[in-house]
C-alpha positions as a printed Julia matrix, in Angstrom:
504×3 Matrix{Float64}:
 86.19  -29.56   39.41
 84.16  -29.9    36.44
 81.1   -27.68   35.71
 77.36  -28.24   35.2
 76.45  -25.48   32.9
 72.9   -24.05   33.07
 71.67  -21.45   30.74
 70.6   -18.18   32.35
 67.52  -16.69   31.08
 64.18  -14.96   32.2
 61.88  -18.03   32.11
 61.0   -17.9    35.64
 59.0   -21.06   35.99
 61.82  -23.01   34.46
 64.14  -21.85   36.92
 62.55  -24.15   39.4
 63.37  -27.14   37.19
 66.86  -25.78   36.68
 67.67  -25.63   40.27
 66.55  -29.21   41.07
 68.19  -30.76   37.99
 71.31  -28.56   38.43
 71.86  -29.91   41.87
 71.16  -33.56   41.1
 73.66  -33.38   38.3
 76.27  -31.62   40.53
 75.83  -34.29   43.24
 76.34  -37.03   40.61
 79.38  -35.51   38.99
 80.91  -34.1    42.14
 80.81  -30.94   39.95
 79.95  -27.21   40.68
 77.12  -25.22   38.9
 77.83  -22.41   36.56
 75.28  -20.45   34.73
 76.07  -18.88   31.41
 74.41  -16.28   29.11
 73.15  -17.75   25.83
 74.23  -14.65   23.89
 76.59  -11.82   24.71
 75.65   -8.63   26.01
 76.56   -6.29   23.06
 75.74   -2.77   23.86
 77.43   -0.79   26.64
 74.12   -0.33   28.52
 73.41   -4.14   28.25
 76.93   -4.76   29.63
 76.51   -2.21   32.47
 73.23   -3.65   33.54
 74.58   -7.06   33.6
 77.78   -5.93   35.61
 75.32   -4.51   38.24
 73.3    -7.72   38.38
 76.71   -9.63   39.02
 77.8    -7.14   41.61
 74.62   -7.39   43.48
 73.23  -10.62   42.74
 70.1    -9.15   41.6
 67.22  -10.33   39.29
 67.49  -13.78   37.71
 71.28  -13.97   38.48
 70.39  -13.79   42.15
 67.93  -16.77   41.82
 70.6   -18.64   40.13
 73.0   -18.07   42.88
 70.36  -19.04   45.41
 70.38  -22.81   44.06
 74.27  -22.97   43.89
 75.56  -21.24   40.78
 78.94  -20.03   41.59
 79.89  -17.92   38.47
 78.15  -16.7    35.28
 79.88  -17.29   32.0
 79.58  -14.63   29.2
 80.38  -16.05   25.61
 82.81  -13.29   24.74
 85.39  -14.02   22.24
 89.02  -13.58   22.85
 91.21  -11.71   20.19
 92.35  -15.16   18.65
 88.85  -16.4    18.71
 87.72  -13.27   16.75
 90.2   -13.84   14.07
 89.12  -17.62   13.76
 85.56  -16.68   13.79
 85.86  -14.15   11.02
 87.86  -16.61    8.72
 85.13  -19.34    9.33
 82.38  -16.63    8.52
 84.17  -15.74    5.23
 84.5   -19.5     4.41
 80.94  -20.13    5.31
 79.37  -17.22    3.21
 81.16  -18.24    0.17
 79.86  -21.76    0.34
 76.15  -20.73    0.72
 74.29  -20.82   -2.56
 70.76  -21.65   -1.44
 68.57  -21.84    1.49
 69.05  -25.58    1.48
 72.83  -24.88    2.06
 71.9   -22.9     4.88
 69.51  -25.57    6.45
 72.41  -28.15    5.9
 75.19  -26.07    7.32
 77.54  -28.31    9.45
 80.69  -27.19   11.13
 83.35  -29.66   12.36
 80.78  -32.42   12.17
 78.09  -30.39   14.05
 74.92  -29.54   12.45
 73.88  -25.76   13.25
 72.07  -24.84    9.94
 68.64  -25.33   11.2
 69.42  -23.29   14.34
 70.84  -20.45   12.22
 67.8   -20.58    9.82
 65.08  -20.43   12.72
 66.93  -17.66   14.6
 66.82  -15.5    11.51
 63.35  -16.02   10.9
 62.41  -15.27   14.42
 64.75  -12.44   15.07
 64.14  -10.57   11.8
 60.42  -11.57   11.45
 60.99  -13.04    7.97
 58.86  -15.82    6.51
 62.03  -17.23    4.42
 65.73  -16.55    3.96
 67.38  -14.39    1.65
 71.03  -15.31    1.91
 72.15  -12.01    0.43
 70.37   -9.99    3.08
 72.65   -7.95    5.56
 70.29   -9.13    8.43
 70.81  -12.7     7.42
 74.6   -12.28    7.47
 74.66  -10.65   10.79
 72.64  -13.45   12.26
 75.07  -15.96   10.59
 78.1   -14.03   11.93
 76.61  -14.05   15.58
 75.95  -17.89   15.1
 79.54  -18.64   14.07
 80.97  -16.31   16.92
 78.93  -18.5    19.22
 80.15  -21.76   17.81
 83.88  -20.77   17.87
 83.44  -19.81   21.7
 81.53  -22.95   22.74
 83.62  -25.32   20.6
 86.75  -24.37   22.52
 85.05  -24.03   25.88
 83.07  -27.15   26.13
 85.17  -30.33   26.77
 84.6   -33.4    28.67
 87.38  -32.54   31.02
 85.77  -29.23   31.8
 81.97  -29.74   31.54
 80.1   -32.73   32.97
 76.41  -31.66   31.88
 74.63  -28.9    30.06
 71.04  -27.67   30.55
 69.45  -25.53   27.67
 66.26  -23.74   27.41
 65.6   -24.65   23.89
 66.62  -27.17   21.31
 66.13  -24.68   18.47
 67.56  -21.34   17.7
 71.13  -20.56   18.28
 70.76  -20.92   22.23
 71.15  -24.69   21.3
 74.63  -24.48   19.93
 76.02  -25.45   23.43
 73.55  -28.54   23.13
 74.78  -29.6    19.67
 78.58  -29.27   20.67
 77.97  -31.05   23.98
 76.04  -34.09   22.23
 78.84  -34.37   19.62
 81.4   -34.63   22.6
 79.42  -37.18   24.31
 78.49  -34.87   27.29
 74.96  -35.3    28.81
 72.75  -32.6    27.8
 69.36  -31.77   29.04
 66.46  -29.48   28.0
 64.24  -28.74   31.18
 61.27  -26.62   32.18
 58.59  -26.83   34.78
 56.4   -29.31   32.61
 59.22  -31.46   31.33
 62.71  -32.78   31.32
 64.61  -34.26   28.44
 67.96  -35.76   27.93
 69.37  -35.31   24.44
 71.88  -37.39   22.38
 72.71  -37.87   18.89
 69.73  -39.87   18.11
 67.48  -37.37   19.96
 68.51  -33.77   19.25
 64.92  -32.27   19.76
 62.73  -32.25   23.0
 59.19  -33.27   22.5
 60.15  -35.87   19.84
 59.09  -38.82   22.23
 56.05  -39.26   19.78
 58.3   -41.58   17.96
 58.27  -44.03   20.67
 54.34  -43.66   21.52
 53.09  -46.99   20.15
 55.77  -49.24   21.9
 55.42  -47.4    25.04
 51.63  -47.6    24.99
 51.88  -51.4    24.21
 53.91  -51.91   27.38
 51.42  -50.4    29.75
 49.06  -52.66   31.63
 45.79  -53.31   30.06
 43.58  -51.42   32.63
 45.86  -48.29   31.88
 45.47  -48.59   28.28
 41.65  -48.99   28.56
 41.37  -46.25   30.93
 43.85  -44.01   29.11
 41.75  -44.28   25.88
 38.56  -43.64   27.5
 39.91  -40.47   29.06
 41.58  -39.25   25.76
 38.3   -39.49   23.86
 36.62  -37.49   26.59
 39.15  -34.72   26.24
 39.06  -34.75   22.59
 35.22  -34.34   22.61
 35.69  -31.52   25.14
 37.98  -29.74   22.48
 35.5   -30.2    19.67
 32.76  -28.97   22.01
 34.61  -25.39   21.75
 36.04  -25.6    25.09
 39.31  -23.36   25.23
 42.58  -24.76   26.77
 41.99  -28.32   26.97
 45.52  -29.81   27.57
 46.59  -26.57   25.75
 47.05  -23.93   28.49
 48.74  -21.32   26.15
 45.64  -21.3    23.91
 43.05  -18.39   24.1
 40.68  -19.33   21.3
 38.78  -22.59   20.0
 38.95  -23.33   16.36
 35.83  -25.61   17.02
 33.15  -23.24   18.09
 29.81  -23.09   16.67
 28.76  -21.98   13.11
 29.0   -18.22   13.08
 29.45  -17.46    9.34
 27.16  -17.72    6.16
 28.33  -20.51    4.03
 32.14  -20.48    3.62
 32.9   -23.6     1.27
 31.32  -23.13   -2.17
 29.3   -25.8    -3.56
 30.97  -27.7    -6.6
 31.85  -31.1    -7.85
 35.57  -30.59   -7.1
 37.73  -31.72   -4.22
 38.01  -29.24   -1.42
 41.32  -28.78    0.21
 41.86  -26.94    3.42
 45.31  -25.65    4.15
 45.98  -25.3     7.95
 48.89  -22.62    8.07
 51.65  -22.2    10.65
 53.31  -19.2    12.08
 55.99  -18.54    9.48
 58.64  -17.18   12.11
 58.38  -19.72   14.88
 61.04  -22.45   14.52
 59.81  -24.52   11.65
 62.56  -27.08   12.6
 61.26  -27.59   16.25
 60.95  -31.37   15.46
 63.7   -31.47   12.86
 63.72  -31.16    9.22
 60.44  -31.18    7.25
 59.79  -31.56    3.45
 60.36  -27.97    3.1
 62.88  -25.83    4.55
 60.13  -23.31    5.98
 56.48  -22.8     5.97
 56.78  -20.09    3.25
 58.28  -22.54    0.84
 55.61  -25.16    1.62
 52.78  -22.52    1.02
 54.47  -21.46   -2.09
 54.79  -24.98   -3.4
 51.04  -25.51   -2.82
 50.28  -22.23   -4.57
 52.01  -23.5    -7.66
 49.88  -26.59   -7.53
 46.7   -24.58   -7.35
 47.5   -23.6   -11.02
 47.76  -27.21  -12.22
 45.08  -28.79  -10.27
 41.16  -28.61  -10.63
 40.5   -28.52   -6.8
 39.05  -25.8    -4.55
 41.8   -24.6    -2.2
 41.09  -22.97    1.04
 43.4   -21.26    3.73
 42.77  -20.9     7.24
 45.03  -19.53    9.98
 44.91  -20.52   13.66
 42.65  -18.14   15.58
 45.75  -17.26   17.71
 47.98  -16.34   14.77
 50.91  -14.06   15.53
 51.15  -10.61   14.02
 52.69  -10.5    10.66
 50.95  -13.76    9.57
 48.0   -12.26    8.0
 50.0    -9.89    5.77
 51.89  -12.79    4.43
 49.03  -14.78    3.79
 47.2   -11.95    2.02
 50.12  -11.71   -0.36
 49.82  -15.27   -1.27
 46.05  -14.88   -2.12
 47.08  -12.18   -4.4
 49.94  -14.12   -5.98
 47.71  -17.32   -6.38
 44.19  -16.35   -6.81
 42.84  -19.77   -6.67
 43.41  -19.58   -3.02
 40.53  -18.66   -0.94
 40.98  -17.12    2.51
 38.71  -18.23    5.36
 38.05  -16.17    8.46
 40.51  -17.02   11.2
 37.48  -17.68   13.67
 35.59  -19.93   11.36
 34.74  -23.17   12.97
 36.08  -26.46   11.63
 32.89  -28.06   12.23
 31.3   -25.88    9.59
 34.13  -26.43    7.19
 33.72  -30.14    7.43
 29.87  -30.0     7.34
 30.22  -27.75    4.17
 32.35  -30.62    2.4
 36.19  -30.16    3.01
 37.69  -33.38    1.85
 41.22  -33.06    2.74
 43.4   -31.1     5.34
 47.01  -30.12    4.59
 49.62  -29.34    7.41
 53.46  -29.48    7.77
 53.12  -30.77   11.58
 50.04  -29.34   13.15
 47.49  -30.61   15.69
 44.88  -30.73   12.86
 46.64  -34.02   12.06
 44.87  -35.64   14.94
 42.06  -33.48   15.23
 40.73  -34.02   11.78
 41.48  -37.79   11.92
 39.17  -37.94   14.89
 36.4   -36.26   12.84
 37.12  -38.79    9.75
 38.81  -36.2     7.51
 42.09  -37.42    5.83
 45.16  -35.3     6.56
 48.33  -35.08    4.57
 51.49  -33.99    6.56
 54.44  -32.52    4.82
 56.96  -33.61    7.38
 58.46  -36.92    8.42
 59.06  -35.4    11.91
 55.44  -34.38   12.41
 54.0   -35.55   15.98
 51.76  -38.19   14.26
 54.28  -39.82   12.26
 54.29  -43.01   14.24
 50.49  -43.74   13.57
 48.52  -44.49   10.2
 45.5   -42.0    10.88
 47.57  -39.52    8.44
 49.3   -39.6     5.11
 53.08  -39.18    5.7
 54.74  -38.89    2.44
 58.65  -38.98    2.64
 59.71  -36.59   -0.01
 58.56  -33.71   -1.94
 58.02  -35.84   -5.0
 55.76  -38.37   -3.1
 53.99  -35.35   -1.56
 53.36  -33.98   -5.18
 52.06  -37.38   -6.32
 49.57  -37.69   -3.52
 48.4   -34.07   -4.14
 47.95  -34.66   -7.83
 45.95  -37.69   -7.39
 43.4   -36.92   -4.48
 40.74  -38.39   -6.6
 42.03  -41.95   -5.85
 43.36  -41.58   -2.35
 41.71  -43.55    0.37
 42.64  -43.7     3.91
 40.86  -45.93    6.63
 41.28  -44.03    9.82
 41.49  -46.04   13.07
 40.12  -43.66   15.78
 41.59  -45.73   18.53
 45.04  -44.89   17.12
 44.12  -41.28   17.39
 42.91  -41.73   21.08
 46.15  -43.5    21.7
 48.14  -40.71   20.54
 46.24  -38.18   22.33
 46.62  -40.39   25.55
 50.27  -40.62   25.3
 50.84  -36.99   24.16
 48.72  -35.17   26.5
 47.99  -37.48   29.48
 50.63  -40.04   29.98
 53.2   -37.28   29.35
 52.02  -35.2    32.36
 52.88  -31.54   32.85
 52.5   -31.84   36.55
 56.11  -32.63   37.45
 56.93  -29.72   39.66
 53.69  -27.91   40.27
 50.9   -30.02   41.77
 48.57  -28.89   38.89
 49.98  -27.04   36.25
 46.73  -26.03   34.48
 45.49  -24.81   37.91
 48.63  -23.02   38.49
 48.43  -21.1    35.18
 44.74  -20.15   35.99
 45.87  -18.94   39.42
 48.67  -16.6    37.85
 46.15  -15.38   35.35
 47.6   -16.73   32.12
 50.34  -18.85   30.35
 52.63  -16.23   29.99
 52.58  -15.09   33.61
 54.64  -18.1    34.46
 57.57  -16.18   32.99
 57.29  -13.7    35.79
 58.01  -13.85   39.58
 54.59  -14.98   40.05
 55.75  -18.52   39.29
 57.98  -18.31   42.29
 55.13  -17.42   44.52
 53.07  -20.36   43.38
 55.82  -22.66   43.9
 56.68  -21.55   47.35
 52.95  -21.85   48.27
 52.99  -25.55   46.96
 56.25  -26.32   48.42
 56.83  -28.91   51.44
 59.87  -30.79   52.72
 58.13  -34.27   51.58
 57.64  -32.63   47.94
 61.17  -31.44   47.95
 62.6   -34.84   48.62
 60.1   -36.68   46.1
 61.31  -34.48   43.43
 65.11  -34.84   44.1
 64.24  -38.54   44.02
 62.4   -38.67   40.98
 65.01  -36.78   39.31
 67.75  -38.91   40.33
 65.68  -41.94   39.0
 65.34  -40.15   35.7
 68.93  -39.07   35.52
 70.34  -42.54   36.23
 67.76  -44.25   33.96
 69.07  -42.78   30.79
 65.41  -42.29   29.62
 64.67  -39.64   26.79
 61.77  -37.85   28.85
 61.0   -37.81   32.47
 57.42  -38.91   33.22
 55.08  -40.16   35.86
 57.14  -43.45   36.19
 59.98  -41.71   37.66
 57.74  -39.92   40.15
 55.82  -43.13   41.3
 57.37  -46.01   39.87
 53.84  -47.15   39.1
 52.09  -48.29   35.79
 48.55  -48.04   37.08
 45.2   -46.45   36.53
 45.5   -44.9    40.07
 49.07  -43.31   39.44
 47.89  -41.73   36.18
 44.59  -40.55   37.65
 46.26  -38.49   40.39
 47.86  -36.43   37.58
 44.86  -35.77   35.33
């Protein structure tokens, strides 16, 4: 009997989706469900704890057993595989001469360089890669060990489907191998379910299809959707926290709180909206630069050959370690002016910001809605399907734009901005499993609490036999459709204002 492989992790709310999707896939394929560890347990204490969990079916493993998992696979290498993995590591290391080589790394036709890259940045909390660093080589070795294990294990004869937690980091190696071998692969959570293939390796990239999907909706849905999107964008700009962003704890659009921040001068005023240096720069695919550090260093070099006023602002929710790196950039490139993280974008715009720069941030639609041109540094940014930003396709084109800001003009169609927002935040409902995801997050006292057993409690409180059957039917429709993302159409089969309104 073939297997449906489901990643074992501690993302408790996602387990709800895993249980439903796993059973739908197992029924379709006449397969068994088997969970697997994304990484081996390396220390004796980790191995002992997991052995106890297996013996007693405790913690997350017990939950997976409850929805039908019959065994748990641990990616431990055989003696033969260890020899092969070491040989592969030696060959790979000798061929890595630059960080671009790391990003491009492909083994047996399977691209894994971006996964290795992002895993190193996140696990080692480094803003860029040093290919000679011992920590990087350890991450690379672990990555290649996993590749060797999964390359042998995953075959169409053994595995009928795979469900992963992430499309980034080395946890996604089974995804890449499965896709290469023509096996259906899914990435699911309590707010979304995606099917991945060679054309769509990354969840959340359905923004590429927004214009055509919006055009296919009935006219009344389009009109109502644009109106609702405009209202929600205005709520964000009013300073309301968490509008369609349940993970956010602070607003960047509050009241003016500081004395003047942007100096008065005849020069163009450029705002750089930075990103977390460690958090998966390849989350949507490749960008113009391999990481956010290299992007910011490129801009720093431009400050020395341009006559602009350059400003840097971090997100008010910046992660630990971000500020120290930004401070170092300000020392290296003194033409950078650092703005307070809690400064209001309303104040910055009122005081004269002319352009905003980002790789792929939400400022792309936010500043467009406020009439300010944004230049992205990624052909895989979420706004790429629309013309309300600049989207250079190469570093050279990016440089030309930045060197000629005095001549740049962009006519921003705000209807496009609202169309994007509607498709991204409203049409793509988060209310797939919970009746109201935002209300559920409030009930369990915060976004991170969904990754605790509180998520199970909320799920059981909302469960009913009718809801159970509706979910199974919706997932079966989605799986059989071959669509990229599950949305309200698979739940209701309707394309109407009423069907969308029930999920606001």
